[in-house]
Amino acid sequence: MNNLKVTIDGKSIEVPPGTTILQAARMIGENYPPAMCYYTPLKETGGKCRVCLVKVTQGSEANPRPMPKLVASCLTRVEHGMVIENETSPEVLEARKGVVEFLLINHPLDCPVCDQAGECDLQNLSYKHGTESTRYEEGRREFDKIDLGENIQLHMTRCILCYRCVYTADQLTNKRVHGVINRGDVSEISTYIQNAIDNDFSGNIIDVCPVGALTDKKYRFKQRVWFSKPFYAHRECDKCKGEAVAWVKNNDVIRVTARKNKFGEVLDFICNNCRFEHKNMNDWTIGEPYEMDNDSVITTNKYKVLDHSPAVNVDAKFVSE
Amino acid sequence: MSKKILLQHINVPGIHTLETYVAHGGYQSLKKAFSMSPDEVTEEVKKSGLRGRGGAGFPTGMKWSFLDKKSEKPRYLVCNADESEPGTFKDRYLMQHIPHALIEGMITSSYALGARTSYIYVRGEMMNVIQILEKAIQESYKAGYLGNNILGSNYSLDLYVHPGGGAYICGEETALLESLEGKRGNPRNKPPFPAVWGLYGCPTVVNNVETIADVPWIVNNGGEAYAAIGVGKSTGTKLISACGNINKPGVYEIELGVTVEDFIYSDQYCGGIPNGKKLKAVVAGGSSVPILPAELILRTINGEPRLMTYESLSDGGFVSGTMLGSGGFIVYDEDQCIVRNLWNFTRFYHHESCGQCSPCREGTGWMEKVLHRIEYGHGKMSDIDLLVDIAKKIEGKTICPLGEAAAWPVASAIRHFRHEFEEHVRNPESCCKRHLHRSMELVH
Amino acid sequence: MSILSSNTIQEITKLKSRYPDDRQKSALLPALHLAQAEQGWLPVQAMDEVAEVLDIQPIEVYEVATFYTMFHVKKVGKFVIEVCRTGPCCTVGAEEFVQYMEEKLNIKVGETTEDGLITLKTVECLAACGTGPVLQIGPEYIYQENMTKKKFDDLIEELKIKGLKDV
Ligand SMILES: Cc1cc2nc3c(=O)[nH]c(=O)nc-3n(C[C@H](O)[C@H](O)[C@H](O)COP(=O)(O)O)c2cc1C
Ligand code: SF4
Ligand code: FES
């Protein structure tokens, strides 16, 4: 089949049939829509968070009518001759601002004490699309923290219900023990009866979590992420490829994560053995420094600016430390 | 008297039994349908102009013709008997009193669609309707209308009733299919539509109870005869559930095209408003459609009498019109409080949101909380515009139309009754039922 | 030892035949109704047993049971009275009626009477808006429509007698 031509924010590209708008925009490589729930390595993800909404001003060459509503770019496949507006559309930007506001109204904004601070997709998103102040005056939703076994902690209050961890468990492990219970805005990720998540690949749910809801218990509070340095690391492993990132401080491996592409998606899932049990420098062959996603607040050094935004109430003392 | 298609024999004693139903002309459409090809049946339904009675009003024949016939997979017909839209109770009435009307419709429609197994998804709360249907289905099997080689036609069909578990969202067709698959009622992203990817990933048609029950008459009398009833593109009859402040609440079968005024005031239908009170507002098509004040529900903005049709009710768009929706007709007299009613409705949507997509999950709860504040005397003037803005940020941004269903009542109530919201803010004492605090809170 | 009776387990097994062979998870909602009708509510063990009969993971049952409002995953009274609280019913006095119920039972919505006989819950629209106020009581869920204080008083007396008899 012939490639399809799409135009996004005035830039055109040819893509194979089946490509989604988001993928096409990522191929163009600039100002692609954000994605909080869609995750390329996981089947069935996407469509839930709605931050990736874009406007289709021309459906296709054959049927040029615009689409009546904004569409989720992560799931909508391109047609030949499709014309899309992302950041050039005020309607899209306004809608995205709305979605970010919705995601934040029940988010605890406890960034100063959150392990994910500095590598949090929601933080990055609200920096780029959020508003100055919150209009939300009602009480926030709260949940107790729970331990999912000895390695992983769930801080449900921070969860944005992207369902990524559920798909991870479904697709990487043979016996899913956690899922989404309850419904509406009291839905929560849980095992329901405090089952430990115990499976060789369960640790990956930490890496796919876009916020700080699932964290590595063995790493928690050891260091803020930006005080350690990430390196490509490798070890021989019979369960996974053993290709990981070692976060190093003072010649100590303080945590191990999977390698991700520039869209924050895991390249190769790693096993729990590599992730949780190998914290010595000589467990690993340490390689080059690991490059960070160029959109992150860490790499763009915008963290301080963010502190002054009341919508994301980051305590300044962590930055000046 | 207006033409009756569904409720003609409603008062016949024993009409819920197969014997009496057949004695009054029931199950005749089977023979007629089997003498036609499935596509010919679909063609008649197309000609009838029948539009989905579940709320969206999509032309039924067209929906049927979208069914992926090239697929090798089995096809399914699923009846949507989840009836949960506030103000709507017609499907329950029909199934409870004339269960065979639905079963006969399921058989002819399944034949037209080439379905070999069909399901009726009934909301779980209607346990006694489920039992009535189960019993009627057994009667129907015994009489040879269901099962193998029905009436020697070579066509075979199995029909099952499936209970829901208590979730308004399962009325949304893809949530219903998920629920039927034994999952949480999370609506699917579309496309693909059920016609291509429905139950178990197979081509599927989902239709409302009333829609399906209309099919036998169309098969018996021809699509053109059906199209001759009603006005313009609003063909046939429609069951209207009438409730609220009226003298005669109940289910009425109307010919599409009677005037709204007639429907509210004539003794044949609602019989006017009790205690000589004045009409204040109407929600004409179930809680999800825009509310209209008395003057706009009786007459369009151009002064024409408003008719009970899809077109007339939506005349004026969202500025001065509404929708026929599911036909849940809720009447409010002058004593009813628009703010309290709206708070009640937003609580409903907050409670019923499946929680999958962020605008609906977070936005419905936010609207409810702000309205609760206004209703209980702690509102600010700026809250009113805040509500309009939240509604706007939900509408059109969600996976399924529950987002719109939650946003439209808010937008329309404020559009037409802003003064009432302002009065609540200015004068908290005017909030009528503040004493009923605790029992009406959201309890999950 | 299983807590579901062999009769209920048999009924659930029978349900499976209504759905295609590899789609027996479909029987989950009707199965949970059967389990709850027997147990009065859905303890974890009952849900686990349903999972086993349908050959699915327990979490798949918890996900579903907690999504739908009809399933009680916490212990409830012998009878659960569920009364509609939605707009149309409120135009005909549902709010005042709920308040009366609370006074009569001396509990708040969401609570159970001290003797464990009755749990009072409010629910959303039951599709009986023309005959409100309306309530229902599981596991038969026969609607009681056009409710009045008098009808409610009589109903409570009836439930008290029924509750004694079953013990
Ligand atoms: C939130 C929501 C609830 C719905 N509830 C119902 C319902 O209870 N009954 C129904 O027939 N359709 C309901 N619908 C409409 C269905 O999605 C679908 O359009 C309908 O069943 C199609 O049947 P029809 O074409 O015969 O109307 C609902 C839609 C939404 C978005
Ligand atoms: S709009 Fe609401 S009900 Fe529909 S999918 Fe989104 S969260 Fe669920
Ligand atoms: S509003 Fe109470 S049954 Fe419909």
PDB file of C-alpha atoms in Angstrom, chain B residues 175-324:
ATOM      1  CA  ALA B 175     -20.032  -0.051  27.644  1.00  0.00           C
ATOM      2  CA  LEU B 176     -22.961  -2.423  27.387  1.00  0.00           C
ATOM      3  CA  LEU B 177     -20.912  -4.771  25.209  1.00  0.00           C
ATOM      4  CA  GLU B 178     -17.983  -4.649  27.620  1.00  0.00           C
ATOM      5  CA  SER B 179     -20.374  -5.411  30.449  1.00  0.00           C
ATOM      6  CA  LEU B 180     -21.879  -8.294  28.507  1.00  0.00           C
ATOM      7  CA  GLU B 181     -18.358  -9.652  28.131  1.00  0.00           C
ATOM      8  CA  GLY B 182     -18.127  -9.726  31.922  1.00  0.00           C
ATOM      9  CA  LYS B 183     -16.009  -6.617  32.345  1.00  0.00           C
ATOM     10  CA  ARG B 184     -16.312  -3.206  33.895  1.00  0.00           C
ATOM     11  CA  GLY B 185     -18.681  -0.988  31.950  1.00  0.00           C
ATOM     12  CA  ASN B 186     -16.006   1.173  30.395  1.00  0.00           C
ATOM     13  CA  PRO B 187     -17.091   2.591  27.023  1.00  0.00           C
ATOM     14  CA  ARG B 188     -14.765   1.844  24.135  1.00  0.00           C
ATOM     15  CA  ASN B 189     -13.063   4.364  21.980  1.00  0.00           C
ATOM     16  CA  LYS B 190     -14.730   4.621  18.591  1.00  0.00           C
ATOM     17  CA  PRO B 191     -14.051   3.882  15.787  1.00  0.00           C
ATOM     18  CA  PRO B 192     -14.271   0.936  15.382  1.00  0.00           C
ATOM     19  CA  PHE B 193     -18.032   0.947  15.804  1.00  0.00           C
ATOM     20  CA  PRO B 194     -19.969  -2.130  16.948  1.00  0.00           C
ATOM     21  CA  ALA B 195     -21.123  -2.809  13.389  1.00  0.00           C
ATOM     22  CA  VAL B 196     -17.527  -3.852  12.715  1.00  0.00           C
ATOM     23  CA  TRP B 197     -16.109  -4.629  16.159  1.00  0.00           C
ATOM     24  CA  GLY B 198     -18.876  -5.350  18.643  1.00  0.00           C
ATOM     25  CA  LEU B 199     -19.572  -8.208  21.021  1.00  0.00           C
ATOM     26  CA  TYR B 200     -16.473 -10.474  21.250  1.00  0.00           C
ATOM     27  CA  GLY B 201     -14.980  -8.424  18.424  1.00  0.00           C
ATOM     28  CA  CYS B 202     -17.734  -9.564  16.054  1.00  0.00           C
ATOM     29  CA  PRO B 203     -20.079  -7.422  13.943  1.00  0.00           C
ATOM     30  CA  THR B 204     -22.903  -6.362  16.237  1.00  0.00           C
ATOM     31  CA  VAL B 205     -26.017  -4.223  16.207  1.00  0.00           C
ATOM     32  CA  VAL B 206     -27.199  -2.662  19.449  1.00  0.00           C
ATOM     33  CA  ASN B 207     -30.771  -1.402  19.476  1.00  0.00           C
ATOM     34  CA  ASN B 208     -33.155  -0.100  22.065  1.00  0.00           C
ATOM     35  CA  VAL B 209     -36.123  -2.202  23.279  1.00  0.00           C
ATOM     36  CA  GLU B 210     -38.697   0.027  21.650  1.00  0.00           C
ATOM     37  CA  THR B 211     -36.822   0.157  18.353  1.00  0.00           C
ATOM     38  CA  ILE B 212     -36.767  -3.623  18.157  1.00  0.00           C
ATOM     39  CA  ALA B 213     -40.379  -3.958  19.224  1.00  0.00           C
ATOM     40  CA  ASP B 214     -41.393  -1.696  16.322  1.00  0.00           C
ATOM     41  CA  VAL B 215     -39.929  -4.048  13.735  1.00  0.00           C
ATOM     42  CA  PRO B 216     -42.703  -6.698  13.648  1.00  0.00           C
ATOM     43  CA  TRP B 217     -45.323  -4.087  12.756  1.00  0.00           C
ATOM     44  CA  ILE B 218     -43.076  -2.776  10.000  1.00  0.00           C
ATOM     45  CA  VAL B 219     -42.584  -6.275   8.625  1.00  0.00           C
ATOM     46  CA  ASN B 220     -46.311  -7.022   8.779  1.00  0.00           C
ATOM     47  CA  ASN B 221     -47.532  -3.765   7.320  1.00  0.00           C
ATOM     48  CA  GLY B 222     -44.597  -2.612   5.233  1.00  0.00           C
ATOM     49  CA  GLY B 223     -42.147   0.195   5.732  1.00  0.00           C
ATOM     50  CA  GLU B 224     -44.246   2.646   3.778  1.00  0.00           C
ATOM     51  CA  ALA B 225     -47.254   2.212   6.038  1.00  0.00           C
ATOM     52  CA  TYR B 226     -45.027   3.002   9.006  1.00  0.00           C
ATOM     53  CA  ALA B 227     -43.549   6.007   7.283  1.00  0.00           C
ATOM     54  CA  ALA B 228     -47.050   7.321   6.656  1.00  0.00           C
ATOM     55  CA  ILE B 229     -47.501   7.785  10.385  1.00  0.00           C
ATOM     56  CA  GLY B 230     -45.926  10.837  11.959  1.00  0.00           C
ATOM     57  CA  VAL B 231     -44.474  14.019  10.502  1.00  0.00           C
ATOM     58  CA  GLY B 232     -41.589  14.317   8.025  1.00  0.00           C
ATOM     59  CA  LYS B 233     -38.519  12.436   9.182  1.00  0.00           C
ATOM     60  CA  SER B 234     -40.149  11.669  12.509  1.00  0.00           C
ATOM     61  CA  THR B 235     -42.058   8.612  11.394  1.00  0.00           C
ATOM     62  CA  GLY B 236     -44.186   6.238  13.402  1.00  0.00           C
ATOM     63  CA  THR B 237     -45.154   6.317  17.021  1.00  0.00           C
ATOM     64  CA  LYS B 238     -43.064   6.877  20.114  1.00  0.00           C
ATOM     65  CA  LEU B 239     -43.411   5.825  23.702  1.00  0.00           C
ATOM     66  CA  ILE B 240     -43.162   8.823  25.958  1.00  0.00           C
ATOM     67  CA  SER B 241     -42.503   8.399  29.677  1.00  0.00           C
ATOM     68  CA  ALA B 242     -44.258  11.305  31.329  1.00  0.00           C
ATOM     69  CA  CYS B 243     -43.442  12.245  34.902  1.00  0.00           C
ATOM     70  CA  GLY B 244     -42.905  15.128  37.267  1.00  0.00           C
ATOM     71  CA  ASN B 245     -45.651  17.581  38.143  1.00  0.00           C
ATOM     72  CA  ILE B 246     -48.487  16.293  35.972  1.00  0.00           C
ATOM     73  CA  ASN B 247     -51.881  14.870  36.764  1.00  0.00           C
ATOM     74  CA  LYS B 248     -51.425  11.622  34.896  1.00  0.00           C
ATOM     75  CA  PRO B 249     -47.856  10.337  34.921  1.00  0.00           C
ATOM     76  CA  GLY B 250     -47.309   7.224  32.831  1.00  0.00           C
ATOM     77  CA  VAL B 251     -46.216   5.810  29.488  1.00  0.00           C
ATOM     78  CA  TYR B 252     -48.033   7.116  26.422  1.00  0.00           C
ATOM     79  CA  GLU B 253     -47.720   5.983  22.855  1.00  0.00           C
ATOM     80  CA  ILE B 254     -48.034   9.052  20.682  1.00  0.00           C
ATOM     81  CA  GLU B 255     -48.000   9.554  16.963  1.00  0.00           C
ATOM     82  CA  LEU B 256     -44.948  11.687  16.413  1.00  0.00           C
ATOM     83  CA  GLY B 257     -46.276  15.167  15.702  1.00  0.00           C
ATOM     84  CA  VAL B 258     -48.733  15.920  18.502  1.00  0.00           C
ATOM     85  CA  THR B 259     -48.080  19.342  19.946  1.00  0.00           C
ATOM     86  CA  VAL B 260     -46.201  19.643  23.218  1.00  0.00           C
ATOM     87  CA  GLU B 261     -49.039  21.755  24.562  1.00  0.00           C
ATOM     88  CA  ASP B 262     -51.538  19.044  23.769  1.00  0.00           C
ATOM     89  CA  PHE B 263     -49.307  16.434  25.312  1.00  0.00           C
ATOM     90  CA  ILE B 264     -49.002  18.328  28.581  1.00  0.00           C
ATOM     91  CA  TYR B 265     -52.544  19.593  28.940  1.00  0.00           C
ATOM     92  CA  SER B 266     -54.912  17.193  27.183  1.00  0.00           C
ATOM     93  CA  ASP B 267     -56.644  14.516  29.227  1.00  0.00           C
ATOM     94  CA  GLN B 268     -55.593  11.901  26.741  1.00  0.00           C
ATOM     95  CA  TYR B 269     -52.013  12.386  27.941  1.00  0.00           C
ATOM     96  CA  CYS B 270     -50.530  14.153  30.962  1.00  0.00           C
ATOM     97  CA  GLY B 271     -53.775  15.889  31.926  1.00  0.00           C
ATOM     98  CA  GLY B 272     -52.226  19.190  32.940  1.00  0.00           C
ATOM     99  CA  ILE B 273     -50.455  20.328  36.066  1.00  0.00           C
ATOM    100  CA  PRO B 274     -51.855  19.459  39.493  1.00  0.00           C
ATOM    101  CA  ASN B 275     -53.320  22.029  41.868  1.00  0.00           C
ATOM    102  CA  GLY B 276     -53.718  24.675  39.203  1.00  0.00           C
ATOM    103  CA  LYS B 277     -49.983  25.413  39.266  1.00  0.00           C
ATOM    104  CA  LYS B 278     -48.190  27.017  36.379  1.00  0.00           C
ATOM    105  CA  LEU B 279     -45.749  25.218  34.073  1.00  0.00           C
ATOM    106  CA  LYS B 280     -42.182  26.309  34.739  1.00  0.00           C
ATOM    107  CA  ALA B 281     -39.938  24.090  32.639  1.00  0.00           C
ATOM    108  CA  VAL B 282     -39.674  20.772  30.852  1.00  0.00           C
ATOM    109  CA  VAL B 283     -36.869  18.306  30.262  1.00  0.00           C
ATOM    110  CA  ALA B 284     -38.276  16.661  27.173  1.00  0.00           C
ATOM    111  CA  GLY B 285     -36.032  13.716  26.393  1.00  0.00           C
ATOM    112  CA  GLY B 286     -34.487  12.337  29.562  1.00  0.00           C
ATOM    113  CA  SER B 287     -32.167  14.133  31.976  1.00  0.00           C
ATOM    114  CA  SER B 288     -29.381  14.507  29.422  1.00  0.00           C
ATOM    115  CA  VAL B 289     -31.164  16.907  27.082  1.00  0.00           C
ATOM    116  CA  PRO B 290     -31.281  20.668  27.603  1.00  0.00           C
ATOM    117  CA  ILE B 291     -34.027  21.959  29.915  1.00  0.00           C
ATOM    118  CA  LEU B 292     -36.395  24.508  28.394  1.00  0.00           C
ATOM    119  CA  PRO B 293     -38.523  27.119  30.158  1.00  0.00           C
ATOM    120  CA  ALA B 294     -42.306  26.978  29.597  1.00  0.00           C
ATOM    121  CA  GLU B 295     -42.433  29.537  26.818  1.00  0.00           C
ATOM    122  CA  LEU B 296     -39.727  27.788  24.762  1.00  0.00           C
ATOM    123  CA  ILE B 297     -41.034  24.267  25.199  1.00  0.00           C
ATOM    124  CA  LEU B 298     -44.538  25.252  24.076  1.00  0.00           C
ATOM    125  CA  ARG B 299     -43.431  27.420  21.162  1.00  0.00           C
ATOM    126  CA  THR B 300     -40.240  27.685  19.172  1.00  0.00           C
ATOM    127  CA  ILE B 301     -38.335  30.951  19.144  1.00  0.00           C
ATOM    128  CA  ASN B 302     -40.255  31.824  15.965  1.00  0.00           C
ATOM    129  CA  GLY B 303     -43.562  31.415  17.734  1.00  0.00           C
ATOM    130  CA  GLU B 304     -44.547  28.148  16.070  1.00  0.00           C
ATOM    131  CA  PRO B 305     -46.175  25.518  18.227  1.00  0.00           C
ATOM    132  CA  ARG B 306     -43.576  22.979  19.279  1.00  0.00           C
ATOM    133  CA  LEU B 307     -44.346  19.416  18.165  1.00  0.00           C
ATOM    134  CA  MET B 308     -43.300  16.116  19.682  1.00  0.00           C
ATOM    135  CA  THR B 309     -40.916  15.278  16.825  1.00  0.00           C
ATOM    136  CA  TYR B 310     -37.145  14.973  16.535  1.00  0.00           C
ATOM    137  CA  GLU B 311     -36.989  18.088  14.338  1.00  0.00           C
ATOM    138  CA  SER B 312     -39.384  20.395  16.137  1.00  0.00           C
ATOM    139  CA  LEU B 313     -37.928  19.754  19.576  1.00  0.00           C
ATOM    140  CA  SER B 314     -34.445  20.495  18.315  1.00  0.00           C
ATOM    141  CA  ASP B 315     -35.587  23.611  16.472  1.00  0.00           C
ATOM    142  CA  GLY B 316     -33.415  26.466  17.717  1.00  0.00           C
ATOM    143  CA  GLY B 317     -30.413  24.231  18.359  1.00  0.00           C
ATOM    144  CA  PHE B 318     -28.929  24.531  21.795  1.00  0.00           C
ATOM    145  CA  VAL B 319     -29.799  28.191  22.109  1.00  0.00           C
ATOM    146  CA  SER B 320     -33.547  27.777  22.280  1.00  0.00           C
ATOM    147  CA  GLY B 321     -34.220  24.132  21.504  1.00  0.00           C
ATOM    148  CA  THR B 322     -33.706  20.699  23.018  1.00  0.00           C
ATOM    149  CA  MET B 323     -34.025  17.070  21.865  1.00  0.00           C
ATOM    150  CA  LEU B 324     -36.545  14.230  21.802  1.00  0.00           C
TER     151      LEU B 324
END
